[in-house]
Every structure is written in C-alpha cells, then in structure tokens.
Coordinates of C-alpha atoms in Angstrom, one line a residue:
X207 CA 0.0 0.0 0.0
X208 CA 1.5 3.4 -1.0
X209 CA 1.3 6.0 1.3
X210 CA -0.9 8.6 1.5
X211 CA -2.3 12.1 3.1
X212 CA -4.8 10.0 4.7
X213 CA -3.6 7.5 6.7
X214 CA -2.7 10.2 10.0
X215 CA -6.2 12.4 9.7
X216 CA -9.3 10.3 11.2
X217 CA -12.5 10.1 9.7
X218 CA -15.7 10.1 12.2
X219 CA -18.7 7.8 11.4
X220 CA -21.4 9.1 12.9
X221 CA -24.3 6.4 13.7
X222 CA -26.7 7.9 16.2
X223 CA -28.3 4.5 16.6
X224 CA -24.8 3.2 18.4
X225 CA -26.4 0.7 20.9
X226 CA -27.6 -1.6 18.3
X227 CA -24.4 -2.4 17.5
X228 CA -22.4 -3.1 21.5
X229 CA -19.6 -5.0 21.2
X230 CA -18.9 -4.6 17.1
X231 CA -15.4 -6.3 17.7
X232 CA -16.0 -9.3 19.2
X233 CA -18.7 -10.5 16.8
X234 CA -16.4 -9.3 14.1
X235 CA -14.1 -11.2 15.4
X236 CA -16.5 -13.7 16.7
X237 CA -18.5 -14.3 13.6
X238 CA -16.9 -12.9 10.7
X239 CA -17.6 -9.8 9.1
X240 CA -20.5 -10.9 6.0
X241 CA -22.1 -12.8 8.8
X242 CA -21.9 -9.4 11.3
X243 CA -23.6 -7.2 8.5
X244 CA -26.0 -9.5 7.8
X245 CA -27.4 -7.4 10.8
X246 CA -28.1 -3.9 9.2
X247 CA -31.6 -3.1 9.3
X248 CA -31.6 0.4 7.8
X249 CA -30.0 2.8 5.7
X250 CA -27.4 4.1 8.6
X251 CA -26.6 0.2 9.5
X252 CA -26.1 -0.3 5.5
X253 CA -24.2 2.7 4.7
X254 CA -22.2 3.6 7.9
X255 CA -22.0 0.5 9.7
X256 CA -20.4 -1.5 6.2
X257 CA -18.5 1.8 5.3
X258 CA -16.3 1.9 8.6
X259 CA -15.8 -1.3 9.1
X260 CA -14.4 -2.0 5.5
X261 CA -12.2 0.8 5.7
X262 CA -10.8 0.1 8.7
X263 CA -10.1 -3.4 7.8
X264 CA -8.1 -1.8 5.7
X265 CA -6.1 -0.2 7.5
X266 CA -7.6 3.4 7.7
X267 CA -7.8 5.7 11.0
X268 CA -11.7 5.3 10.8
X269 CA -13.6 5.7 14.0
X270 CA -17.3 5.1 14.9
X271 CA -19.2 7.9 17.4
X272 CA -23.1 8.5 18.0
X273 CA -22.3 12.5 17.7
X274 CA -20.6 14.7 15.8
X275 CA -17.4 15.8 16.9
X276 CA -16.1 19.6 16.8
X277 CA -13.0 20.5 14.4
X278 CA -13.1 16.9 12.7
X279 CA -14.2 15.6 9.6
X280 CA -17.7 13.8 9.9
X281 CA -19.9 11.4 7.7
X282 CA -23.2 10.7 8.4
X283 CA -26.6 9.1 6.9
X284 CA -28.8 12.0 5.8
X285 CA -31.2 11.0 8.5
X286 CA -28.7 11.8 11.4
X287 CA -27.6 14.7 9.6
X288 CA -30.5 17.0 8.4
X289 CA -31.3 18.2 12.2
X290 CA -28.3 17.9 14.0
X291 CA -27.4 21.0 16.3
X292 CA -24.3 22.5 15.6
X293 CA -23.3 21.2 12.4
X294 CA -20.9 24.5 11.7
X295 CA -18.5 23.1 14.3
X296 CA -17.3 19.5 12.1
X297 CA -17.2 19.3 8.4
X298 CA -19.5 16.7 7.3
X299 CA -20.2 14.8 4.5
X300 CA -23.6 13.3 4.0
X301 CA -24.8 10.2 2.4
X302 CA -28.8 10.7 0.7
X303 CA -29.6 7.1 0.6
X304 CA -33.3 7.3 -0.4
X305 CA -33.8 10.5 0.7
X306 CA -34.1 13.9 -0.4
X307 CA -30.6 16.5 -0.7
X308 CA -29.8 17.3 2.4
X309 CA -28.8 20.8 1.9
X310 CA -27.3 21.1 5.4
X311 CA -23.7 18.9 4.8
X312 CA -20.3 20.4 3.2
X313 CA -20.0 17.2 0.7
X314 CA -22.8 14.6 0.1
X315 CA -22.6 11.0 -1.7
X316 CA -25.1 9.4 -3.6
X317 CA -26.4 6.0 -4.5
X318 CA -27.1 6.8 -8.1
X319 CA -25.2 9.0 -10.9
X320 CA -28.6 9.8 -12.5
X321 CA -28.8 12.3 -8.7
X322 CA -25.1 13.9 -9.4
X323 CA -27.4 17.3 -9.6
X324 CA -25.3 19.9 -7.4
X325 CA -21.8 20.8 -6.7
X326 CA -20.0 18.6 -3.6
X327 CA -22.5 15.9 -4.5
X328 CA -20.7 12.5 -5.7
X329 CA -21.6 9.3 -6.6
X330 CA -20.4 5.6 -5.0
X331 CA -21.9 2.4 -5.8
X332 CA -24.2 0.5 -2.8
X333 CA -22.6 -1.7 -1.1
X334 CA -24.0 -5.1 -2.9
X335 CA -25.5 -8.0 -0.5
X336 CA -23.2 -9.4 2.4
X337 CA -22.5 -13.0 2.7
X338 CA -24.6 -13.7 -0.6
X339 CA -25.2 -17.5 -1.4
X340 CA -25.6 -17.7 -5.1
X341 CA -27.5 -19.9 -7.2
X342 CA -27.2 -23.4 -6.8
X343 CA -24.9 -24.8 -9.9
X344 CA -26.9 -28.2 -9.7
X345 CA -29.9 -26.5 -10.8
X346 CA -28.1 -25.8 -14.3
X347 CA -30.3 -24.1 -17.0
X348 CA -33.9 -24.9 -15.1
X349 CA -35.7 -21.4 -15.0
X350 CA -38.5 -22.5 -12.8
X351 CA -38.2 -19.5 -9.9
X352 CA -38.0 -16.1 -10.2
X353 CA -37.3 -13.9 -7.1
X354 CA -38.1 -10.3 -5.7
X355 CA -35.5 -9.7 -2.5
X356 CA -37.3 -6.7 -0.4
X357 CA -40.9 -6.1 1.1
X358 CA -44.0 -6.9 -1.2
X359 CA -44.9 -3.0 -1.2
X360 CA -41.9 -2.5 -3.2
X361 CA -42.8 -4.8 -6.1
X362 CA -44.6 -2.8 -8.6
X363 CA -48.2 -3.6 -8.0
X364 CA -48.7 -5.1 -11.6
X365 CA -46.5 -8.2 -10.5
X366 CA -48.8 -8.7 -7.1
X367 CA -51.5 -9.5 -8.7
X368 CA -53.4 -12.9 -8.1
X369 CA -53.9 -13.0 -12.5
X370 CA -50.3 -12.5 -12.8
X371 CA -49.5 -15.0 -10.8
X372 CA -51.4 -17.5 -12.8
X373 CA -50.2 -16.3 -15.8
X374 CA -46.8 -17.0 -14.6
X375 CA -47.2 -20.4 -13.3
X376 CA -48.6 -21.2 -16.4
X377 CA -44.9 -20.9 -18.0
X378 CA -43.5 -23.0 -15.2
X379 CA -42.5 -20.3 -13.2
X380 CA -42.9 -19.3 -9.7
X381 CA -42.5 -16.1 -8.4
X382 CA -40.9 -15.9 -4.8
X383 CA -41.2 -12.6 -2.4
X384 CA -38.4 -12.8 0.3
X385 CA -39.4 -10.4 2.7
X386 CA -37.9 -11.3 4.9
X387 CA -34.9 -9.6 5.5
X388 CA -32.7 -12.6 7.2
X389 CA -33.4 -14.3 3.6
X390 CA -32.0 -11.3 1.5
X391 CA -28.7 -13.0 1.0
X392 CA -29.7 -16.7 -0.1
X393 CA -30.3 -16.9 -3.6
X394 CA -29.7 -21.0 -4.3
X395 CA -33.0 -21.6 -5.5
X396 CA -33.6 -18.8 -7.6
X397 CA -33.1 -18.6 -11.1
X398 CA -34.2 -14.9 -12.3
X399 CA -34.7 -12.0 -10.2
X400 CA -37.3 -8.9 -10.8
X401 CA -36.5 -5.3 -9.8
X402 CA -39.1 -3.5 -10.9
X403 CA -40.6 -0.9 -8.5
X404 CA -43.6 1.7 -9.2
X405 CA -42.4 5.6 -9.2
X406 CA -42.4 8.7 -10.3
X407 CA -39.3 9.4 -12.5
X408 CA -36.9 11.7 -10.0
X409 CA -38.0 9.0 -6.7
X410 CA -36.8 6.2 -9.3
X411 CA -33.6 8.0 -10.2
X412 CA -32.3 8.0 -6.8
X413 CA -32.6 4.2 -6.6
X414 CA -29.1 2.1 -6.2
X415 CA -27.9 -0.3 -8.8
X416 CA -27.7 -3.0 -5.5
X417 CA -30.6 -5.3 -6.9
X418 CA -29.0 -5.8 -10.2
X419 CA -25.4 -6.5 -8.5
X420 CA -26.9 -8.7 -6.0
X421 CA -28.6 -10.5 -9.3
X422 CA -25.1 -11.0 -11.3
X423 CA -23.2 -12.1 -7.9
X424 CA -25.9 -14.4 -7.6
X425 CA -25.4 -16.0 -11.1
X426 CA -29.2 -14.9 -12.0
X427 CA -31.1 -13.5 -14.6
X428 CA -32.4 -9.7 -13.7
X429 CA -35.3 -8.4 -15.2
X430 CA -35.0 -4.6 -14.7
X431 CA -37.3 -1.6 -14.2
X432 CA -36.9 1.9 -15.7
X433 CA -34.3 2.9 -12.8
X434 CA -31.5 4.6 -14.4
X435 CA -28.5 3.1 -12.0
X436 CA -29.4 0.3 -13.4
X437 CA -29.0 1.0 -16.8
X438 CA -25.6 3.4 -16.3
X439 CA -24.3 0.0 -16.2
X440 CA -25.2 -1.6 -18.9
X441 CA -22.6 -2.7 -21.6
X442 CA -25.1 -5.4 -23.8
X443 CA -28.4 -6.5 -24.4
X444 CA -27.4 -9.8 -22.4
X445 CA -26.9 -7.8 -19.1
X446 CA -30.0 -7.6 -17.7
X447 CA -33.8 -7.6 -19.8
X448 CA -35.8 -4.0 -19.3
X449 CA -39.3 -4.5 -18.3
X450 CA -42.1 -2.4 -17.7
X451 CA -45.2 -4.1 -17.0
X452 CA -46.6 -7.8 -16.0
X453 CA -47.2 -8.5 -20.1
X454 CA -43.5 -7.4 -20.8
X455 CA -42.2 -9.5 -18.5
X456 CA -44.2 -12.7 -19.2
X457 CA -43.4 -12.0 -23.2
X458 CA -39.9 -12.2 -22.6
X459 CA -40.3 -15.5 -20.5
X460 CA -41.9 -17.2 -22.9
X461 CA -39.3 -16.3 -25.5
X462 CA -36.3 -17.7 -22.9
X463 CA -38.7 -20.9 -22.6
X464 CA -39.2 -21.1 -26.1
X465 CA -35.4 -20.4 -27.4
X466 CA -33.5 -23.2 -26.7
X467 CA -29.7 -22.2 -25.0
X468 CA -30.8 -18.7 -24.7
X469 CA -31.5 -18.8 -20.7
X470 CA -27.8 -20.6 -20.7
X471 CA -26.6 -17.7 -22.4
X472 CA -27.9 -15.1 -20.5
X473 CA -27.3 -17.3 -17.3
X474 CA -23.5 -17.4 -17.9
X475 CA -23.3 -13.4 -18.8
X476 CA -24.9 -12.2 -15.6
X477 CA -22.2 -14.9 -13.8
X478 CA -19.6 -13.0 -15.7
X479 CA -20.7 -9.8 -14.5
X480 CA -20.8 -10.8 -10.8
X481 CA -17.4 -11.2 -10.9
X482 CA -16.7 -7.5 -11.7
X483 CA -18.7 -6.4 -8.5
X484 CA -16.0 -6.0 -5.9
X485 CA -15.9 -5.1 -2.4
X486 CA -12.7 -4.2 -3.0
X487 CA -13.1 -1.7 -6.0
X488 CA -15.8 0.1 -3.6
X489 CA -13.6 0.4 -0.9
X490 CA -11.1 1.9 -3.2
X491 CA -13.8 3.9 -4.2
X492 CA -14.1 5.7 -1.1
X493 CA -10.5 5.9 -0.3
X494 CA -10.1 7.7 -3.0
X495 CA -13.0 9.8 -2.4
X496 CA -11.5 10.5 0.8
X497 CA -8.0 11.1 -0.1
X498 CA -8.9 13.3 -3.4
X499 CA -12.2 14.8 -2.2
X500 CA -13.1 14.5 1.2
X501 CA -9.8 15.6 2.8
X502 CA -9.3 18.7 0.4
X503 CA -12.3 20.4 1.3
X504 CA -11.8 19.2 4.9
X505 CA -8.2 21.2 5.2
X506 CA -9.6 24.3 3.1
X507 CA -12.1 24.3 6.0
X508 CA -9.6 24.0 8.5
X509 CA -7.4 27.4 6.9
X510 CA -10.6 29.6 7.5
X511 CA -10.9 31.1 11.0
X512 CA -13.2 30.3 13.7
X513 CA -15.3 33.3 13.3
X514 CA -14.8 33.0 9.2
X515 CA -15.6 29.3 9.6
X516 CA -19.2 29.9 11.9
X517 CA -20.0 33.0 9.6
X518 CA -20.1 31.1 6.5
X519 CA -21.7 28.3 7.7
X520 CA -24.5 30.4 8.9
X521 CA -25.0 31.7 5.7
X522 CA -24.8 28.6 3.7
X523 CA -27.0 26.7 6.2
X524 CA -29.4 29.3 6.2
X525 CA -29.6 29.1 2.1
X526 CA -29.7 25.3 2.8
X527 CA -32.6 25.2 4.6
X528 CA -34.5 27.9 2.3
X529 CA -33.8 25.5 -0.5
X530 CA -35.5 22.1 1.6
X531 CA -38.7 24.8 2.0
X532 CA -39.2 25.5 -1.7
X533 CA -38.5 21.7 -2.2
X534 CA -40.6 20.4 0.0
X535 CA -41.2 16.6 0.1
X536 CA -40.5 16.3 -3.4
X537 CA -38.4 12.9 -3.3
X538 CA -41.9 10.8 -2.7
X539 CA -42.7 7.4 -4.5
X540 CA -46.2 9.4 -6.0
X541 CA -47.8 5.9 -6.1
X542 CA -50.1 4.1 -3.5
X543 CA -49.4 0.5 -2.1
X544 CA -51.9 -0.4 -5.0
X545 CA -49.8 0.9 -8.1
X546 CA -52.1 3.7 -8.2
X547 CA -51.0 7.6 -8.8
X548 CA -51.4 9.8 -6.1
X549 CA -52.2 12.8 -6.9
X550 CA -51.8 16.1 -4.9
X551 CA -53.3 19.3 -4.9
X552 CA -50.4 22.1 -4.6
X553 CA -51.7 25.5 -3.8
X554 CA -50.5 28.3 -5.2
X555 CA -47.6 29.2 -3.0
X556 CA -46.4 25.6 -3.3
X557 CA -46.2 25.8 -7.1
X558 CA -44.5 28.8 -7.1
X559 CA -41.7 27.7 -4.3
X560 CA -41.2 24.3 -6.7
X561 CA -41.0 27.0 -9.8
X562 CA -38.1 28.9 -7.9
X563 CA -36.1 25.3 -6.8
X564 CA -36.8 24.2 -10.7
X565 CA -34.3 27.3 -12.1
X566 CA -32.0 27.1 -8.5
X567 CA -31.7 23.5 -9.5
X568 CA -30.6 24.3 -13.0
X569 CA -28.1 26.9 -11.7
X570 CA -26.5 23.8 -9.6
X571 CA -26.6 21.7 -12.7
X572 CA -24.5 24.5 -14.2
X573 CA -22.3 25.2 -11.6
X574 CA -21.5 21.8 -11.5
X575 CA -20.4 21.3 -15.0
X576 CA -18.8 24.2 -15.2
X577 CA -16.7 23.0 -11.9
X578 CA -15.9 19.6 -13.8

C-alpha cells in the first residue's frame, strides 16, 4: 500500500443508533464480518456500519461515534444529519440514501449517478449483498423460480396481482417474495430476479444499482425496471432484460422458454458480470474519495478562521434550509401500495416555491459542470 495524506487524519462515522451495534469487535471477530452485517436493518446500519468497518479493515484511522465531533471531519446518513445542532463546528459529508438533498452537509454522496445534480455531490456504488449465497450450480439451466429480495410493497403492483400469478405459473414459473430480510442473501433456489418498482421518475432516479449487483453475484437473470442506476451500467443487451409491466415480463419469458440455450446464455453473462462487483473496488472507491475529495475540502475548511468558519456556515446553512422549503417533500414514490398515482393538490404558494427550486436546481446543474 502506497502512502498517502490520509492514513494520519481520522474520519468520524457518525451512527446515532450506536447501541444496536455493542460489542462490534468481538462479533467481528467472533463471527466474521459478511455474517456481522448481515445485521443492518436500515440505511445508517447499510451505509455507515459496512462503510467503517471495511475501511478500517483496511487499515484506515476510521472511528465510529453517535455524535458529531467539533473540528473533525464527519460522515453521516442523511437522516442523522439533516437536524443535527451545531453542524458548523465539524465538516460533514452526508450520504442521501433514499432520501431527499440534504442541503445542510459540506459534501454529500449518492447512490445513483442519474442524482449527481449539485456541486460537492458524488456518486459511490451501494454496497451489494453481504455474505450472498448464489445460485445453486446443480440446478443448471432450469428457470423454474423467479425472485423479488425486499418487502412486497416495493414490487410494482402489476406483478402482485393474483392474474399474474397464474399467468406465470402457467410458464412453469414461480414467483418468490423474500421479505424477509434474514433471507435477503440466499439466492440458491432462484433462477431470475425482478427489480421492478412503481415511481415517479426523480423518486426512481435516486434508486441504487444493488438489486441488479446482488442479481449477477448471484449467477441470476435480472429483469429490470426503468431505474437509471441500473441502466448506467449496462454494456449489452445480455446484461439484464428492461421490463415495464406484467405483459413485458411474461413475453420475454416465454421467448427464454421457447429459445433453446438462450436462458444458458444469459445465465452465464450475468455470472460473468458478478465477478466484476468488488468489495474491493468500492472500498477503493471511497478511499479515493477520501483522499482526493473529502480531505481537500476538509483542510480548506480547516485554513478559514473560527469566526470565518461559523460566519459562513450560517450563511450557507441558512440558504440550505430555504432550498428544503421551496422543495418540500418532493423525493416521494407518487404511487399508492396499490400501483395507483397519487395525486396532490399544490396551492398556489407551493407551485411557485417548486418554480423557484426548478431554475435554482438548473443553476446547480450548471455550476457543477462548469466546476468539472
């Protein structure tokens, strides 16, 4: 390992949800550490929890705290973040996870590169499924089970249907909804995978590529939805199958059941592609976020003076937090459980505050290509 400006400047995790996870060590130690975050249940757990303990496997001067501590640099889920007193005092980077810009942190990463939409915002990958079994190599080319890893709300509603269903079983296939969340990582009976969620376009863009990793680790099939992660990385027409509804999908099954060698084909492609999802390359990801990014705005912070420091952050936070008014809570799913639009009535004031973060949003756009 070369050296480099970050190995003697820590790096504060901030989880404020710290007694869920007593005793992190020894179970590391214990149990391994796949089997260890098999225990996230939210978006901190996933992002923070995974983050620092990677990184300090590797060797970097990462440390976990439940606050966030004055004169250091600080990285937080957006949840932790967006309220926190006395966020002037720390430099803070904050991940948006499925959330709404935070508009409160100095840097902020994010799950998708179709949400790169400001400057200081940057995009690193999810981290994919720990301690993932993949598909069972016994059950060769047999497509007989299709799977959808989350809870059955998130399906779109078109594939929950009891007609569906039938048409499916039909072809010889079953479709299989692991909710539960201690099944997330066994895929040995599945064959094909659906990610295919209901959503308005700019909830769907914020949506990480994890399913579709999770899917090529696994050796499986993916049939995709319109989410834009997904399709960043697409290189062929063998990568994954785009789907939009429950006749798409059962169209291109019949084709795979009907083509002999093509669900063999497509089979050993998505294996091929698992093997270029690393948990290595995304911890070099955000080392090198850290050491080219992170840690340059972090000393420029450092050179301003106290009072310099506190003024400009008062200004900035108070433009911050005048941008989440106009916005509002614009990152919503705008779909019922059902698969049916929701549709809201925005008075007049509302219309014009979302007119006024349309054209801010553009000036960010702007600013960050020009910045590029």
């Amino acid at each position: 390992m070369t050296e480099n400006p970050w190995r003697e400047q820590p790096v504060y995790f901030v989880h404020r949800g710290l007694s869920d996870w007593q005793n992190l060590d020894q179970k590391i130690d214990r149990h391994g550490l796949d089997q260890v975050l098999l225990g996230c249940r939210n978006g901190q757990d996933a992002w923070i929890i995974s983050t620092y303990t990677r990184l300090r496997r590797r060797g970097y001067p990462v440390k976990l705290v439940d606050h966030f501590v004055p004169g250091a640099l600080c990285i937080a889920h957006r949840d932790d973040i967006a309220n926190a007193p006395g966020l002037w005092r720390s430099f803070n980077v904050a991940i948006r996870a499925d959330r709404e810009r935070t508009f409160v942190s100095d840097l902020e990463v994010v799950q998708s590169p179709a949400v790169v939409d400001a400057p200081g915002v940057y995009y690193l990958p999810h981290w994919p499924q720990p301690a993932l079994i993949p598909r069972d190599p016994e059950r060769g080319d047999r497509f007989e089970r299709i799977g959808f890893f989350g809870p059955r709300k998130n399906l779109a509603a078109c594939f929950r249907t009891p007609e569906f269903t039938e048409q499916l079983q039909a072809l010889g296939v079953e479709l299989v909804i692991q909710e539960e969340r201690e099944q997330w990582h066994d895929y040995s009976d599945i064959d094909a995978v659906i990610a295919v969620r209901d959503g308005l376009p700019y909830f769907l863009a914020g949506k990480p590529p994890a399913k579709l990793f999770n899917a090529w680790r696994a050796g499986c099939l993916a049939f995709v939805g319109s989410e834009p992660a997904f399709h960043h990385y697409r290189q062929s027409e063998d990568d994954f199958i785009h789907v939009i509804n429950a006749e798409e999908l059962l169209d291109h099954i019949r084709v795979i059941k009907e083509t002999p060698g093509l669900y063999h084909r497509l089979r050993l492609r998505a294996e091929q592609l698992g093997e270029t999802v690393s948990f290595r390359d995304i911890e070099d990801e955000w080392i090198a976020f850290f050491e080219n990014t992170a840690l340059t705005g972090y000393n420029d912070w450092c050179a301003r003076s106290l009072r310099h420091r506190y003024i400009r952050s008062l200004l900035s936070h108070g433009y911050r937090l005048f941008r989440r008014f106009l916005r509002g809570n614009l990152y919503t799913r705008g779909y019922d459980v059902e698969g049916n639009p929701l549709r809201h009535q925005r008075t007049f004031k509302r219309r014009l505050a979302l007119i006024a973060d349309r054209f801010l949003s553009a000036w960010d756009r702007r600013q960050r290509a020009r910045n590029s």
